[in-house]
Amino acid sequence: MPDILSLGECMVEFFAEEPLAEAKNLQKAFAGDALNLLAAASRLGSTCGFLSRVGDDPFQNYLLNGWESLGIDTSHVKRVQGRNGIYFISIYGYGERDFTYYRAGSAPSTMTPEDLDPDYIAQARVLHISGIAQAISASARATALAAARIAHEAHVCVSFDPNFRPALWSAEEARAAAEELLPHVDIALPSGPEESQQLFGLTTPQETADYLHGFGAYAVVVKLGEAGVYVSAEGGTGTVPAFTVPHVVDTTGAGDAFDGAFLHGLVQNMPPLDAARLGVVMAGLKVRGRGAIASLPEKSEVEAALAAWERKSDMLA
Ligand code: ADP
């Protein structure tokens, strides 16, 4: 039975090195914030399970086999009639990435609270909810809330990343959805400063943390891109700088990699600041390569980089 569960949507990705109008070859992959997080936690050794739906189109086995090959339990991914979400990434201009989504009506967006198995959720250590899961449909939003309620009542830690996407819904809707969930949330993993400003109208990481603590979250980590993370938690508050690498290739999924490693650290009983250090190293190593999942580092690489980083910090202290 998995320690870390995550609820949301994973889509099929097609990547082109050129604008879609010119591209002849596209590379297939899969990604989605809820799944990327599990891939990162599983890479570090956590047992993980995905809560979602998968459609019976020609991508079904590709997705299920791919998730399983990452070590993710798919026993509670409901197999349904319908299609899976697809998105295209293309490169234009000076390496800018363009995202085109075919997601409306996807199988995961038809999730309902009846999909949930309370016994499966109750045995986990952490249930993670993504704001994107709340955004994709009213029934997925209801499913996210129902899952958080089940977990909260069973004393399973509930984690939440708002991951606000203005293309999916308005800031007002996203804020209302966040606020209905937050009374059940123990760990909040927002981003700043733009996301916190757009969603909550708050500027500083401390203001964002205070606002989220006000709903009951005992740990808040505000992800600040190249500035690292601000941790506000029982057992440790402070800023952890980013783990910088010489060549940044692709920051897509950096926040998910952080979240997965951070939750893995907490499940290993690390204090929040230590778990955040693990998270920034995971995310820093990820941005060296393309793709949310393909560029995740191996566990041994993360451990070696973390040890070297800590030795350097000790020497400079
Ligand atoms: P999100 O993707 O959720 O918006 P961020 O952009 O804040 O999240 O990135 C999450 C984490 O990934 C950051 O806190 C940082 O540790 C790491 N990260 C992001 N961009 C870089 C970068 N250019 N170099 C090194 N680490 C990075």
mmCIF file of N, CA and C in Angstrom, residues 10-12 28-31 35-36 38-39 42-43 50 54 59-74 77 79 293-294 296:
data_model
loop_
_atom_site.group_PDB
_atom_site.id
_atom_site.type_symbol
_atom_site.label_atom_id
_atom_site.label_comp_id
_atom_site.label_asym_id
_atom_site.label_seq_id
_atom_site.Cartn_x
_atom_site.Cartn_y
_atom_site.Cartn_z
ATOM 1 N N CYS A 10 -2.814 13.111 -15.862
ATOM 2 C CA CYS A 10 -1.582 12.981 -16.633
ATOM 3 C C CYS A 10 -1.974 12.955 -18.102
ATOM 4 N N MET A 11 -1.250 13.691 -18.923
ATOM 5 C CA MET A 11 -1.577 13.772 -20.349
ATOM 6 C C MET A 11 -0.456 13.196 -21.214
ATOM 7 N N VAL A 12 -0.813 12.887 -22.444
ATOM 8 C CA VAL A 12 0.189 12.474 -23.422
ATOM 9 C C VAL A 12 0.810 13.758 -23.972
ATOM 10 N N LYS A 28 7.047 11.508 -28.329
ATOM 11 C CA LYS A 28 5.948 11.206 -27.392
ATOM 12 C C LYS A 28 6.493 11.026 -25.978
ATOM 13 N N ALA A 29 5.756 11.580 -25.006
ATOM 14 C CA ALA A 29 6.072 11.369 -23.587
ATOM 15 C C ALA A 29 4.752 11.508 -22.831
ATOM 16 N N PHE A 30 4.809 11.532 -21.525
ATOM 17 C CA PHE A 30 3.594 11.838 -20.756
ATOM 18 C C PHE A 30 3.999 12.677 -19.561
ATOM 19 N N ALA A 31 3.083 13.509 -19.103
ATOM 20 C CA ALA A 31 3.376 14.345 -17.933
ATOM 21 C C ALA A 31 2.084 14.966 -17.420
ATOM 22 N N LEU A 35 1.240 13.597 -11.479
ATOM 23 C CA LEU A 35 2.027 12.398 -11.795
ATOM 24 C C LEU A 35 3.522 12.698 -11.703
ATOM 25 N N ASN A 36 3.936 13.900 -12.159
ATOM 26 C CA ASN A 36 5.359 14.272 -12.089
ATOM 27 C C ASN A 36 5.860 14.206 -10.643
ATOM 28 N N LEU A 38 4.750 12.309 -8.244
ATOM 29 C CA LEU A 38 4.922 10.905 -7.834
ATOM 30 C C LEU A 38 6.188 10.321 -8.438
ATOM 31 N N ALA A 39 6.476 10.706 -9.692
ATOM 32 C CA ALA A 39 7.692 10.198 -10.340
ATOM 33 C C ALA A 39 8.924 10.617 -9.542
ATOM 34 N N SER A 42 8.925 8.683 -6.137
ATOM 35 C CA SER A 42 9.230 7.268 -6.379
ATOM 36 C C SER A 42 10.713 7.092 -6.699
ATOM 37 N N ARG A 43 11.273 8.024 -7.462
ATOM 38 C CA ARG A 43 12.701 7.979 -7.805
ATOM 39 C C ARG A 43 13.562 7.939 -6.546
ATOM 40 N N PHE A 50 -1.324 6.589 -7.827
ATOM 41 C CA PHE A 50 -1.968 7.661 -8.589
ATOM 42 C C PHE A 50 -3.483 7.504 -8.484
ATOM 43 N N VAL A 54 -8.135 6.869 -16.619
ATOM 44 C CA VAL A 54 -7.456 6.772 -17.911
ATOM 45 C C VAL A 54 -8.473 6.299 -18.944
ATOM 46 N N PHE A 59 -3.773 5.296 -26.353
ATOM 47 C CA PHE A 59 -2.694 5.670 -25.425
ATOM 48 C C PHE A 59 -2.841 5.005 -24.058
ATOM 49 N N GLN A 60 -3.936 4.271 -23.853
ATOM 50 C CA GLN A 60 -4.196 3.751 -22.499
ATOM 51 C C GLN A 60 -3.048 2.885 -21.969
ATOM 52 N N ASN A 61 -2.635 1.895 -22.756
ATOM 53 C CA ASN A 61 -1.590 0.995 -22.261
ATOM 54 C C ASN A 61 -0.249 1.711 -22.149
ATOM 55 N N TYR A 62 -0.010 2.635 -23.083
ATOM 56 C CA TYR A 62 1.221 3.432 -23.021
ATOM 57 C C TYR A 62 1.301 4.168 -21.671
ATOM 58 N N LEU A 63 0.194 4.812 -21.292
ATOM 59 C CA LEU A 63 0.186 5.570 -20.041
ATOM 60 C C LEU A 63 0.323 4.632 -18.839
ATOM 61 N N LEU A 64 -0.524 3.597 -18.783
ATOM 62 C CA LEU A 64 -0.498 2.706 -17.615
ATOM 63 C C LEU A 64 0.859 2.032 -17.463
ATOM 64 N N ASN A 65 1.412 1.540 -18.581
ATOM 65 C CA ASN A 65 2.722 0.879 -18.506
ATOM 66 C C ASN A 65 3.808 1.875 -18.100
ATOM 67 N N GLY A 66 3.704 3.092 -18.645
ATOM 68 C CA GLY A 66 4.691 4.119 -18.310
ATOM 69 C C GLY A 66 4.659 4.472 -16.834
ATOM 70 N N TRP A 67 3.464 4.645 -16.281
ATOM 71 C CA TRP A 67 3.350 4.976 -14.854
ATOM 72 C C TRP A 67 3.901 3.837 -13.996
ATOM 73 N N GLU A 68 3.534 2.596 -14.414
ATOM 74 C CA GLU A 68 4.005 1.432 -13.632
ATOM 75 C C GLU A 68 5.516 1.298 -13.712
ATOM 76 N N SER A 69 6.087 1.635 -14.879
ATOM 77 C CA SER A 69 7.546 1.504 -14.991
ATOM 78 C C SER A 69 8.267 2.541 -14.127
ATOM 79 N N LEU A 70 7.550 3.576 -13.710
ATOM 80 C CA LEU A 70 8.136 4.544 -12.764
ATOM 81 C C LEU A 70 7.947 4.078 -11.318
ATOM 82 N N GLY A 71 7.327 2.920 -11.142
ATOM 83 C CA GLY A 71 7.115 2.375 -9.800
ATOM 84 C C GLY A 71 5.844 2.879 -9.142
ATOM 85 N N ILE A 72 4.926 3.444 -9.941
ATOM 86 C CA ILE A 72 3.708 4.048 -9.384
ATOM 87 C C ILE A 72 2.558 3.045 -9.447
ATOM 88 N N ASP A 73 1.874 2.878 -8.335
ATOM 89 C CA ASP A 73 0.744 1.954 -8.274
ATOM 90 C C ASP A 73 -0.439 2.539 -9.047
ATOM 91 N N THR A 74 -0.969 1.771 -10.005
ATOM 92 C CA THR A 74 -2.085 2.257 -10.818
ATOM 93 C C THR A 74 -3.386 1.522 -10.487
ATOM 94 N N VAL A 77 -6.373 3.802 -10.500
ATOM 95 C CA VAL A 77 -6.650 4.622 -11.686
ATOM 96 C C VAL A 77 -7.814 3.927 -12.381
ATOM 97 N N ARG A 79 -10.177 2.761 -15.143
ATOM 98 C CA ARG A 79 -10.177 2.599 -16.599
ATOM 99 C C ARG A 79 -11.584 2.891 -17.096
ATOM 100 N N ILE A 293 9.568 14.570 -16.686
ATOM 101 C CA ILE A 293 9.907 13.288 -16.051
ATOM 102 C C ILE A 293 11.240 12.751 -16.579
ATOM 103 N N ALA A 294 11.461 12.870 -17.890
ATOM 104 C CA ALA A 294 12.673 12.302 -18.492
ATOM 105 C C ALA A 294 13.939 12.872 -17.862
ATOM 106 N N LEU A 296 14.365 13.839 -14.707
ATOM 107 C CA LEU A 296 14.536 13.650 -13.251
ATOM 108 C C LEU A 296 15.838 12.889 -12.996
#
